[in-house]
CSV table of C-alpha atoms in Angstrom, one decimal:
chain,number,residue,atom,x,y,z
A,1,MET,CA,0.0,0.0,0.0
A,2,ARG,CA,1.3,3.5,-0.8
A,3,GLY,CA,1.6,6.1,1.8
A,4,PRO,CA,-0.1,9.5,1.4
A,5,ALA,CA,3.3,11.2,0.4
A,6,GLU,CA,3.9,8.5,-2.3
A,7,ARG,CA,0.3,8.8,-3.5
A,8,LEU,CA,0.7,12.6,-3.9
A,9,ALA,CA,4.0,12.1,-5.7
A,10,ALA,CA,2.4,9.6,-8.1
A,11,GLY,CA,-0.6,11.9,-8.6
A,12,MET,CA,1.7,14.8,-9.5
A,13,GLU,CA,3.6,12.6,-11.9
A,14,TRP,CA,0.4,11.3,-13.5
A,15,ALA,CA,-0.8,14.9,-13.9
A,16,ALA,CA,2.4,15.8,-15.8
A,17,LEU,CA,2.1,12.6,-17.9
A,18,MET,CA,-1.5,13.4,-18.8
A,19,ALA,CA,-0.6,17.0,-19.6
A,20,ARG,CA,2.0,15.7,-22.1
A,21,ALA,CA,-0.5,13.1,-23.4
A,22,GLN,CA,-3.0,15.9,-24.2
A,23,ALA,CA,-0.3,17.5,-26.3
A,24,GLY,CA,0.1,14.2,-28.2
A,25,ASP,CA,3.0,12.6,-26.4
A,26,ARG,CA,2.3,8.9,-27.0
A,27,ALA,CA,5.1,7.6,-24.8
A,28,ALA,CA,3.9,9.6,-21.8
A,29,TYR,CA,0.3,8.4,-22.5
A,30,HIS,CA,1.3,4.8,-22.7
A,31,ARG,CA,3.1,5.1,-19.4
A,32,LEU,CA,0.3,6.8,-17.7
A,33,LEU,CA,-2.3,4.3,-18.8
A,34,THR,CA,-0.1,1.4,-17.7
A,35,GLU,CA,0.7,3.0,-14.4
A,36,ILE,CA,-2.9,3.9,-13.5
A,37,THR,CA,-4.3,0.4,-14.5
A,38,PRO,CA,-3.7,-1.3,-11.1
A,39,TYR,CA,-5.3,1.7,-9.3
A,40,VAL,CA,-8.3,1.6,-11.7
A,41,ARG,CA,-8.5,-2.2,-11.2
A,42,SER,CA,-8.7,-1.7,-7.5
A,43,ILE,CA,-11.7,0.6,-7.9
A,44,ALA,CA,-13.3,-1.7,-10.4
A,45,ALA,CA,-12.9,-4.6,-8.0
A,46,ARG,CA,-15.0,-2.8,-5.4
A,47,TYR,CA,-18.0,-3.1,-7.7
A,48,HIS,CA,-17.4,-6.4,-9.6
A,49,ARG,CA,-16.5,-9.8,-8.4
A,50,THR,CA,-15.5,-12.0,-11.3
A,51,ARG,CA,-12.1,-11.4,-13.0
A,52,GLU,CA,-13.9,-10.9,-16.4
A,53,ASP,CA,-16.3,-8.3,-15.0
A,54,VAL,CA,-13.4,-6.4,-13.3
A,55,GLU,CA,-11.3,-6.5,-16.5
A,56,ASP,CA,-14.3,-5.4,-18.6
A,57,ALA,CA,-14.9,-2.5,-16.2
A,58,VAL,CA,-11.1,-1.6,-16.3
A,59,GLN,CA,-11.3,-1.4,-20.1
A,60,ASP,CA,-14.5,0.7,-20.0
A,61,ILE,CA,-12.8,3.1,-17.6
A,62,LEU,CA,-9.6,3.4,-19.7
A,63,LEU,CA,-11.8,4.0,-22.8
A,64,SER,CA,-13.7,6.7,-21.0
A,65,ILE,CA,-10.4,8.3,-19.8
A,66,HIS,CA,-9.4,8.3,-23.5
A,67,THR,CA,-12.6,9.8,-24.9
A,68,ILE,CA,-12.8,12.7,-22.3
A,69,ARG,CA,-9.0,13.3,-21.7
A,70,HIS,CA,-9.5,16.9,-22.9
A,71,THR,CA,-11.6,17.6,-19.8
A,72,TYR,CA,-8.6,17.3,-17.5
A,73,ASP,CA,-7.1,20.6,-16.3
A,74,PRO,CA,-3.3,20.1,-15.6
A,75,GLU,CA,-3.5,22.9,-13.1
A,76,ARG,CA,-5.7,20.8,-10.9
A,77,PRO,CA,-4.9,17.5,-9.1
A,78,PHE,CA,-5.2,14.3,-11.3
A,79,GLY,CA,-6.4,11.9,-8.6
A,80,PRO,CA,-9.9,13.2,-8.2
A,81,TRP,CA,-10.4,13.4,-11.9
A,82,LEU,CA,-9.4,9.8,-12.3
A,83,ALA,CA,-11.2,8.5,-9.3
A,84,THR,CA,-14.5,10.1,-10.4
A,85,ILE,CA,-14.3,8.6,-13.8
A,86,ALA,CA,-13.3,5.2,-12.5
A,87,ASP,CA,-16.0,5.2,-9.8
A,88,ARG,CA,-18.8,6.4,-12.1
A,89,ARG,CA,-18.0,4.0,-14.9
A,90,ALA,CA,-17.6,0.9,-12.6
A,91,LEU,CA,-20.9,1.8,-10.9
A,92,ASP,CA,-22.7,2.4,-14.1
A,93,ARG,CA,-21.5,-1.0,-15.4
A,94,LEU,CA,-22.7,-2.7,-12.2
A,95,ARG,CA,-26.1,-1.0,-12.6
A,96,LYS,CA,-26.4,-2.2,-16.2
A,97,ARG,CA,-25.4,-5.7,-15.1
A,98,LEU,CA,-27.9,-5.9,-12.3
A,99,ARG,CA,-30.6,-4.6,-14.7
A,100,SER,CA,-29.9,-7.3,-17.3
A,101,ALA,CA,-29.6,-10.0,-14.5
A,102,GLY,CA,-33.2,-9.2,-13.6
A,103,ARG,CA,-34.3,-10.2,-17.0
A,104,GLU,CA,-32.0,-13.1,-17.8
A,105,THR,CA,-31.5,-16.6,-16.3
A,106,ALA,CA,-28.1,-18.1,-16.6
A,107,LEU,CA,-27.9,-21.3,-18.6
A,108,GLU,CA,-26.8,-24.2,-16.5
A,109,PRO,CA,-25.3,-27.4,-17.8
A,110,ALA,CA,-28.6,-29.2,-17.1
A,111,HIS,CA,-30.4,-26.9,-19.5
A,112,GLU,CA,-28.2,-27.8,-22.3
A,113,THR,CA,-28.2,-31.5,-21.6
A,114,PHE,CA,-31.9,-31.8,-21.5
A,115,ALA,CA,-32.5,-29.5,-24.6
A,116,ALA,CA,-29.9,-31.3,-26.7
A,117,GLU,CA,-31.0,-33.7,-29.5
A,118,PRO,CA,-29.2,-36.8,-28.4
A,119,THR,CA,-30.7,-36.7,-24.8
A,120,ASN,CA,-34.2,-36.8,-26.2
A,121,GLY,CA,-33.5,-39.1,-29.2
A,122,GLU,CA,-33.5,-42.2,-27.0
A,123,SER,CA,-37.2,-42.3,-26.1
A,124,ALA,CA,-38.2,-41.5,-29.7
A,125,GLY,CA,-36.1,-44.5,-30.8
A,126,LEU,CA,-37.9,-46.7,-28.3
A,127,GLU,CA,-41.3,-45.7,-29.6
A,128,ALA,CA,-40.4,-46.3,-33.2
A,129,GLU,CA,-39.2,-49.8,-32.3
A,130,GLU,CA,-42.4,-50.4,-30.3
A,131,LEU,CA,-44.5,-49.3,-33.3
A,132,ALA,CA,-42.6,-51.5,-35.8
A,133,ARG,CA,-43.2,-54.5,-33.4
A,134,ALA,CA,-46.9,-53.7,-33.2
A,135,LEU,CA,-47.2,-53.4,-36.9
A,136,GLU,CA,-45.7,-56.9,-37.3
A,137,ARG,CA,-48.3,-58.3,-35.0
A,138,LEU,CA,-51.2,-56.9,-37.1
A,139,PRO,CA,-53.2,-59.4,-39.3
A,140,PRO,CA,-51.5,-59.4,-42.8
A,141,GLY,CA,-54.5,-57.7,-44.5
A,142,GLN,CA,-54.5,-54.8,-42.1
A,143,ARG,CA,-50.8,-54.5,-42.2
A,144,GLN,CA,-50.7,-54.4,-45.9
A,145,ALA,CA,-53.4,-51.8,-46.2
A,146,LEU,CA,-51.5,-49.5,-43.7
A,147,GLU,CA,-48.2,-50.0,-45.5
A,148,LEU,CA,-49.6,-49.1,-48.8
A,149,LEU,CA,-51.9,-46.2,-47.8
A,150,LYS,CA,-50.0,-44.5,-44.9
A,151,LEU,CA,-46.3,-45.5,-45.3
A,152,LYS,CA,-46.1,-45.6,-49.1
A,153,GLU,CA,-48.8,-42.9,-49.3
A,154,MET,CA,-50.7,-44.6,-52.2
A,155,SER,CA,-54.2,-43.4,-53.0
A,156,LEU,CA,-57.1,-45.7,-52.3
A,157,LYS,CA,-57.4,-46.4,-56.1
A,158,GLU,CA,-53.8,-47.3,-56.5
A,159,ALA,CA,-53.9,-49.6,-53.4
A,160,SER,CA,-57.0,-51.2,-54.7
A,161,ALA,CA,-55.3,-51.9,-58.0
A,162,ALA,CA,-52.2,-53.3,-56.3
A,163,THR,CA,-53.9,-55.6,-54.0
A,164,GLY,CA,-57.1,-56.4,-55.8
A,165,LEU,CA,-59.1,-55.5,-52.7
A,166,SER,CA,-62.1,-53.2,-52.9
A,167,ILE,CA,-61.8,-49.6,-51.7
A,168,THR,CA,-64.2,-50.2,-48.9
A,169,ALA,CA,-62.3,-53.3,-47.8
A,170,LEU,CA,-59.0,-51.2,-47.7
A,171,LYS,CA,-60.8,-48.4,-45.7
A,172,VAL,CA,-62.1,-50.9,-43.2
A,173,ALA,CA,-58.7,-52.6,-42.9
A,174,THR,CA,-56.9,-49.3,-42.3
A,175,HIS,CA,-59.4,-48.1,-39.8
A,176,ARG,CA,-59.1,-51.4,-37.8
A,177,ALA,CA,-55.3,-51.4,-38.1
A,178,LEU,CA,-55.0,-47.8,-36.7
A,179,LYS,CA,-57.4,-48.7,-34.0
A,180,SER,CA,-55.4,-51.7,-32.8
A,181,LEU,CA,-52.1,-49.8,-33.1
A,182,ARG,CA,-53.6,-47.0,-31.0
A,183,LEU,CA,-54.6,-49.5,-28.4
A,184,VAL,CA,-51.2,-51.1,-28.3
A,185,MET,CA,-49.3,-47.8,-28.1
A,186,GLN,CA,-51.7,-46.3,-25.4
A,187,GLY,CA,-51.4,-49.5,-23.4
A,188,LYS,CA,-47.7,-49.0,-23.4
A,189,ARG,CA,-47.9,-45.6,-21.8
B,1,MET,CA,-12.2,-9.9,-25.5
B,2,ALA,CA,-9.0,-8.0,-26.1
B,3,THR,CA,-6.6,-7.8,-23.2
B,4,THR,CA,-6.2,-4.6,-21.2
B,5,ALA,CA,-2.6,-4.3,-22.4
B,6,ALA,CA,-3.7,-4.6,-26.0
B,7,LEU,CA,-6.3,-1.9,-25.4
B,8,ILE,CA,-3.7,0.4,-23.9
B,9,ASP,CA,-1.6,-0.1,-27.0
B,10,GLN,CA,-4.6,0.7,-29.2
B,11,LEU,CA,-5.5,3.8,-27.2
B,12,THR,CA,-1.9,5.1,-27.3
B,13,ALA,CA,-1.9,4.7,-31.1
B,14,ASP,CA,-5.1,6.8,-31.2
B,15,ALA,CA,-3.7,9.5,-28.9
B,16,ALA,CA,-3.9,12.6,-31.2
B,17,PRO,CA,-3.3,16.0,-29.4
B,18,VAL,CA,-6.5,17.3,-27.9
B,19,ARG,CA,-7.7,20.9,-27.1
B,20,ARG,CA,-8.3,21.3,-23.4
B,21,LEU,CA,-11.7,22.6,-22.3
B,22,ARG,CA,-11.8,26.1,-20.9
B,23,ARG,CA,-12.6,26.6,-17.2
B,24,PRO,CA,-16.2,25.7,-16.4
B,25,THR,CA,-17.0,29.3,-15.2
B,26,TRP,CA,-15.9,30.7,-18.6
B,27,ARG,CA,-17.9,28.2,-20.5
B,28,ALA,CA,-21.0,28.8,-18.4
B,29,LEU,CA,-20.7,32.6,-19.0
B,30,GLY,CA,-20.3,31.8,-22.7
B,31,TRP,CA,-23.6,29.9,-22.8
B,32,LEU,CA,-25.3,32.6,-20.6
B,33,ALA,CA,-24.2,35.2,-23.1
B,34,VAL,CA,-25.8,33.3,-26.0
B,35,ALA,CA,-28.9,32.9,-23.9
B,36,ALA,CA,-29.0,36.6,-23.1
B,37,LEU,CA,-28.5,37.5,-26.8
B,38,LEU,CA,-31.5,35.2,-27.7
B,39,ILE,CA,-33.8,36.8,-25.1
B,40,ALA,CA,-32.6,40.3,-26.2
B,41,ALA,CA,-33.4,39.4,-29.8
B,42,ILE,CA,-36.9,38.1,-29.0
B,43,THR,CA,-37.5,41.2,-26.9
B,44,ALA,CA,-36.4,43.4,-29.7
B,45,VAL,CA,-38.8,41.8,-32.1
B,46,ALA,CA,-41.7,41.3,-29.7
B,47,GLY,CA,-41.2,44.7,-28.0
B,48,ILE,CA,-40.6,45.3,-24.3
B,49,ARG,CA,-43.5,44.6,-22.0
B,50,PRO,CA,-45.4,47.8,-21.1
B,51,GLY,CA,-45.2,48.9,-17.5
B,52,LEU,CA,-42.4,46.5,-16.7
B,53,LEU,CA,-40.8,48.7,-14.1
B,54,LEU,CA,-44.0,49.2,-12.3
B,55,LEU,CA,-44.5,45.5,-11.9
B,56,PHE,CA,-41.3,45.3,-9.9
B,57,ARG,CA,-42.9,47.3,-7.1
B,58,ASP,CA,-44.8,44.0,-6.1
B,59,PRO,CA,-42.3,42.4,-3.8
B,60,VAL,CA,-43.4,38.8,-4.6
B,61,PHE,CA,-43.1,39.5,-8.3
B,62,ALA,CA,-39.7,41.1,-7.9
B,63,LEU,CA,-38.5,38.3,-5.6
B,64,GLY,CA,-39.7,35.6,-8.1
B,65,ARG,CA,-38.0,37.3,-11.1
B,66,ALA,CA,-34.7,37.7,-9.2
B,67,ALA,CA,-34.9,34.1,-8.2
B,68,ALA,CA,-35.4,33.1,-11.8
B,69,LEU,CA,-32.4,35.0,-12.8
B,70,ALA,CA,-30.3,33.5,-9.9
B,71,THR,CA,-31.5,30.0,-11.0
B,72,ALA,CA,-30.4,30.7,-14.5
B,73,LEU,CA,-27.0,31.9,-13.4
B,74,THR,CA,-26.3,29.2,-10.8
B,75,GLY,CA,-27.9,26.4,-12.8
B,76,ALA,CA,-25.6,27.2,-15.8
B,77,LEU,CA,-22.5,27.4,-13.6
B,78,ALA,CA,-23.4,24.1,-11.8
B,79,THR,CA,-24.1,22.4,-15.1
B,80,PHE,CA,-20.6,23.2,-16.4
B,81,GLN,CA,-19.0,22.4,-13.1
B,82,LEU,CA,-20.8,19.0,-12.8
B,83,SER,CA,-19.9,18.0,-16.4
B,84,VAL,CA,-16.2,17.9,-15.5
B,85,PRO,CA,-15.1,14.8,-13.5
B,86,ASP,CA,-12.9,16.5,-11.0
B,87,ARG,CA,-15.4,19.1,-9.8
B,88,SER,CA,-17.4,18.4,-6.6
B,89,PRO,CA,-20.9,16.7,-7.1
B,90,ARG,CA,-22.1,19.2,-4.5
B,91,TRP,CA,-22.5,21.8,-7.3
B,92,LEU,CA,-25.9,20.1,-7.8
B,93,ILE,CA,-27.2,21.8,-4.6
B,94,LEU,CA,-26.3,25.4,-5.6
B,95,PRO,CA,-29.2,26.3,-7.9
B,96,LEU,CA,-31.9,24.3,-5.8
B,97,PRO,CA,-32.7,27.0,-3.2
B,98,PHE,CA,-33.1,29.7,-5.9
B,99,ALA,CA,-35.2,27.3,-8.0
B,100,ALA,CA,-37.4,26.7,-5.0
B,101,LEU,CA,-37.8,30.5,-4.5
B,102,TRP,CA,-38.6,31.0,-8.2
B,103,LEU,CA,-41.1,28.2,-8.4
B,104,GLY,CA,-42.5,29.1,-4.9
B,105,ALA,CA,-43.2,32.7,-6.1
B,106,MET,CA,-45.0,31.3,-9.1
B,107,GLY,CA,-47.1,29.0,-6.9
B,108,TYR,CA,-47.9,31.9,-4.7
B,109,GLY,CA,-49.1,33.8,-7.8
B,110,CYS,CA,-51.4,30.9,-8.6
B,111,ILE,CA,-52.9,30.9,-5.2
B,112,ALA,CA,-53.3,34.7,-5.0
B,113,ASP,CA,-55.0,34.7,-8.4
B,114,TRP,CA,-57.3,31.9,-7.4
B,115,LEU,CA,-58.3,33.8,-4.2
B,116,VAL,CA,-59.2,36.9,-6.2
B,117,GLU,CA,-60.6,35.5,-9.4
B,118,GLY,CA,-61.6,32.0,-8.6
B,119,PRO,CA,-62.2,29.7,-11.5
B,120,ALA,CA,-62.5,32.7,-13.9
B,121,GLY,CA,-58.7,32.7,-14.0
B,122,LEU,CA,-58.7,29.3,-15.7
B,123,GLN,CA,-59.2,30.7,-19.2
B,124,LEU,CA,-56.8,29.8,-21.9
B,125,GLY,CA,-56.0,33.4,-23.0
B,126,HIS,CA,-52.2,33.8,-23.5
B,127,SER,CA,-51.3,30.6,-21.8
B,128,VAL,CA,-50.8,28.6,-25.1
B,129,ASP,CA,-48.4,31.4,-26.3
B,130,CYS,CA,-46.5,31.3,-23.0
B,131,PHE,CA,-46.1,27.5,-23.2
B,132,ARG,CA,-45.0,27.6,-26.8
B,133,ALA,CA,-42.6,30.5,-26.2
B,134,ILE,CA,-40.9,28.7,-23.2
B,135,LEU,CA,-40.5,25.5,-25.2
B,136,LEU,CA,-39.3,27.2,-28.3
B,137,THR,CA,-36.6,29.2,-26.4
B,138,SER,CA,-35.5,26.2,-24.5
B,139,LEU,CA,-35.0,24.1,-27.6
B,140,PRO,CA,-32.1,25.9,-29.3
B,141,LEU,CA,-30.5,26.8,-25.9
B,142,GLY,CA,-30.9,23.3,-24.7
B,143,ALA,CA,-29.3,21.9,-27.8
B,144,LEU,CA,-26.3,24.2,-27.4
B,145,LEU,CA,-26.0,23.4,-23.7
B,146,PHE,CA,-26.1,19.6,-24.3
B,147,VAL,CA,-23.5,19.8,-27.0
B,148,MET,CA,-21.3,21.9,-24.9
B,149,VAL,CA,-21.4,19.4,-21.9
B,150,ARG,CA,-21.6,16.3,-24.0
B,151,HIS,CA,-18.6,14.8,-22.2
B,152,ALA,CA,-20.8,14.6,-19.0
B,153,GLY,CA,-22.5,11.4,-20.3
B,154,ARG,CA,-19.7,9.2,-19.0
B,155,VAL,CA,-19.5,11.0,-15.6
B,156,ARG,CA,-22.7,12.6,-14.2
B,157,PRO,CA,-25.3,12.6,-16.9
B,158,ILE,CA,-28.4,13.0,-14.7
B,159,ALA,CA,-27.1,15.6,-12.3
B,160,THR,CA,-25.7,17.6,-15.2
B,161,ALA,CA,-28.9,17.4,-17.1
B,162,LEU,CA,-31.0,18.3,-14.0
B,163,THR,CA,-29.1,21.6,-13.4
B,164,GLY,CA,-29.0,22.2,-17.1
B,165,GLY,CA,-32.8,21.8,-17.4
B,166,LEU,CA,-33.3,24.2,-14.5
B,167,ALA,CA,-31.0,26.8,-16.1
B,168,LEU,CA,-32.7,26.4,-19.4
B,169,ALA,CA,-36.2,26.7,-18.0
B,170,ALA,CA,-35.2,29.7,-15.9
B,171,VAL,CA,-33.7,31.5,-18.9
B,172,ALA,CA,-36.8,30.7,-21.0
B,173,GLU,CA,-39.4,31.5,-18.3
B,174,GLY,CA,-37.5,34.4,-16.7
B,175,GLY,CA,-36.8,35.9,-20.1
B,176,MET,CA,-40.5,36.1,-20.9
B,177,THR,CA,-40.8,38.7,-18.2
B,178,LEU,CA,-39.2,41.2,-20.5
B,179,TYR,CA,-41.4,40.8,-23.6
B,180,HIS,CA,-44.5,38.9,-22.7
B,181,ASP,CA,-47.5,40.9,-21.8
B,182,VAL,CA,-49.1,38.5,-19.2
B,183,ASP,CA,-51.9,39.4,-16.9
B,184,ALA,CA,-50.5,36.9,-14.4
B,185,SER,CA,-53.7,34.9,-14.5
B,186,LEU,CA,-53.8,31.5,-12.9
B,187,MET,CA,-53.8,29.7,-16.3
B,188,ASP,CA,-50.8,31.8,-17.4
B,189,ILE,CA,-48.8,30.9,-14.4
B,190,LEU,CA,-49.9,27.3,-14.5
B,191,SER,CA,-48.8,27.0,-18.2
B,192,HIS,CA,-45.4,28.5,-17.2
B,193,LEU,CA,-45.0,26.0,-14.4
B,194,PHE,CA,-46.1,23.2,-16.7
B,195,ALA,CA,-43.6,24.2,-19.4
B,196,VAL,CA,-40.8,24.5,-16.8
B,197,ALA,CA,-41.7,21.0,-15.5
B,198,LEU,CA,-41.7,19.7,-19.0
B,199,VAL,CA,-38.3,21.3,-19.9
B,200,VAL,CA,-36.6,20.0,-16.7
B,201,GLY,CA,-38.3,16.6,-16.9
B,202,LEU,CA,-37.4,16.1,-20.6
B,203,SER,CA,-33.8,17.2,-20.0
B,204,THR,CA,-33.4,14.8,-17.1
B,205,SER,CA,-35.2,11.7,-18.3
B,206,GLY,CA,-33.7,12.0,-21.8
B,207,ALA,CA,-30.2,12.7,-20.5
B,208,ARG,CA,-28.7,9.3,-21.0
B,209,ALA,CA,-30.0,8.9,-24.5
B,210,VAL,CA,-29.0,12.5,-25.5
B,211,PHE,CA,-25.5,12.0,-24.1
B,212,ARG,CA,-25.2,8.7,-25.8
B,213,LEU,CA,-26.1,10.4,-29.1
B,214,LEU,CA,-23.9,13.4,-28.7
B,215,GLY,CA,-21.1,11.9,-26.5
B,216,PRO,CA,-17.6,12.1,-27.7
B,217,ARG,CA,-16.4,8.9,-29.4
B,218,ARG,CA,-13.0,7.5,-29.8
B,219,ARG,CA,-11.4,9.0,-32.9
B,220,PRO,CA,-9.1,6.9,-34.7
B,221,GLY,CA,-5.6,8.4,-34.7
């Protein structure tokens, strides 16, 4: 921790560096920004907890210092100027974060696991298997009618021509097949 | 996300020389001078209000007008002080007592008129003109003021806009004393109060958005 005398000396040095930076001295400006970063970080850390948040706040503060560097008056102390910007920016960022936190829910691993395709594919696969087995157990006439009309999507006329059965017989067979399949699948649940 | 060290390099590369702002007091006086010129120009066109000096014999009227002037002066000074990061946030307090006196005198006028005239005072008359004049004067002066303190968006946007709104409304409403022939009816005063509330309210509530729009951006070097 720096003592008051050291802080004062650092402040005066920073004031001189900023005055040179305002005149376009890039080396002075680079030194100033590098030297104030730990101090700025300590202020940001008062408002933010995670390392990313603190670093984001530090960058926001440095950017603000850059955009309003013309507002610094070298005849006045540099410390209060810097502290106000750092404090206001860090606080403003915290306020924004809290506001968005109220509207958002963080995604947890469980959300992703349950929403992902492979997690839910399993039961769909099971049902398909069950259905195929139920289809096999249907009487041959009913099974054939279903296969032609629903799976191969033939029209009644086409199916009638293919099987030699009447349209009415095909309708009745399909109806019965669906009814027994429905019973089988419902019983399963 | 870029690292902080990389950002510092980038900012250093952008660091073109900048022109320092003048002292807040000088800048406030500059804005007040423009405001005075505008009011003088309007008065020159509209003509000075007849019997103006006689009105100042009424102590409440004189006190209210003096308070409006004081609100304009202290409000402008506070706005420019607050817009700079190293100035005290306590500047916010400076214009408040004057504003209270100014608005209080107007409120007193309302009650006095109500006691004498009753509901008869609630006639539209000049009040639409008053309302329009206050808003139309505030608009260009407000635009100038917000542009002049646009760097405040990153520091104290709301406090700056609040004192700025007070200064604006005080200039616009106080300035009308010179050129507007009002009969100080209840409706007139109410329209003044409403316009003042609108100017201060709009300045303050829109502050963040306006500063975001006007605010200085990083210029590539």
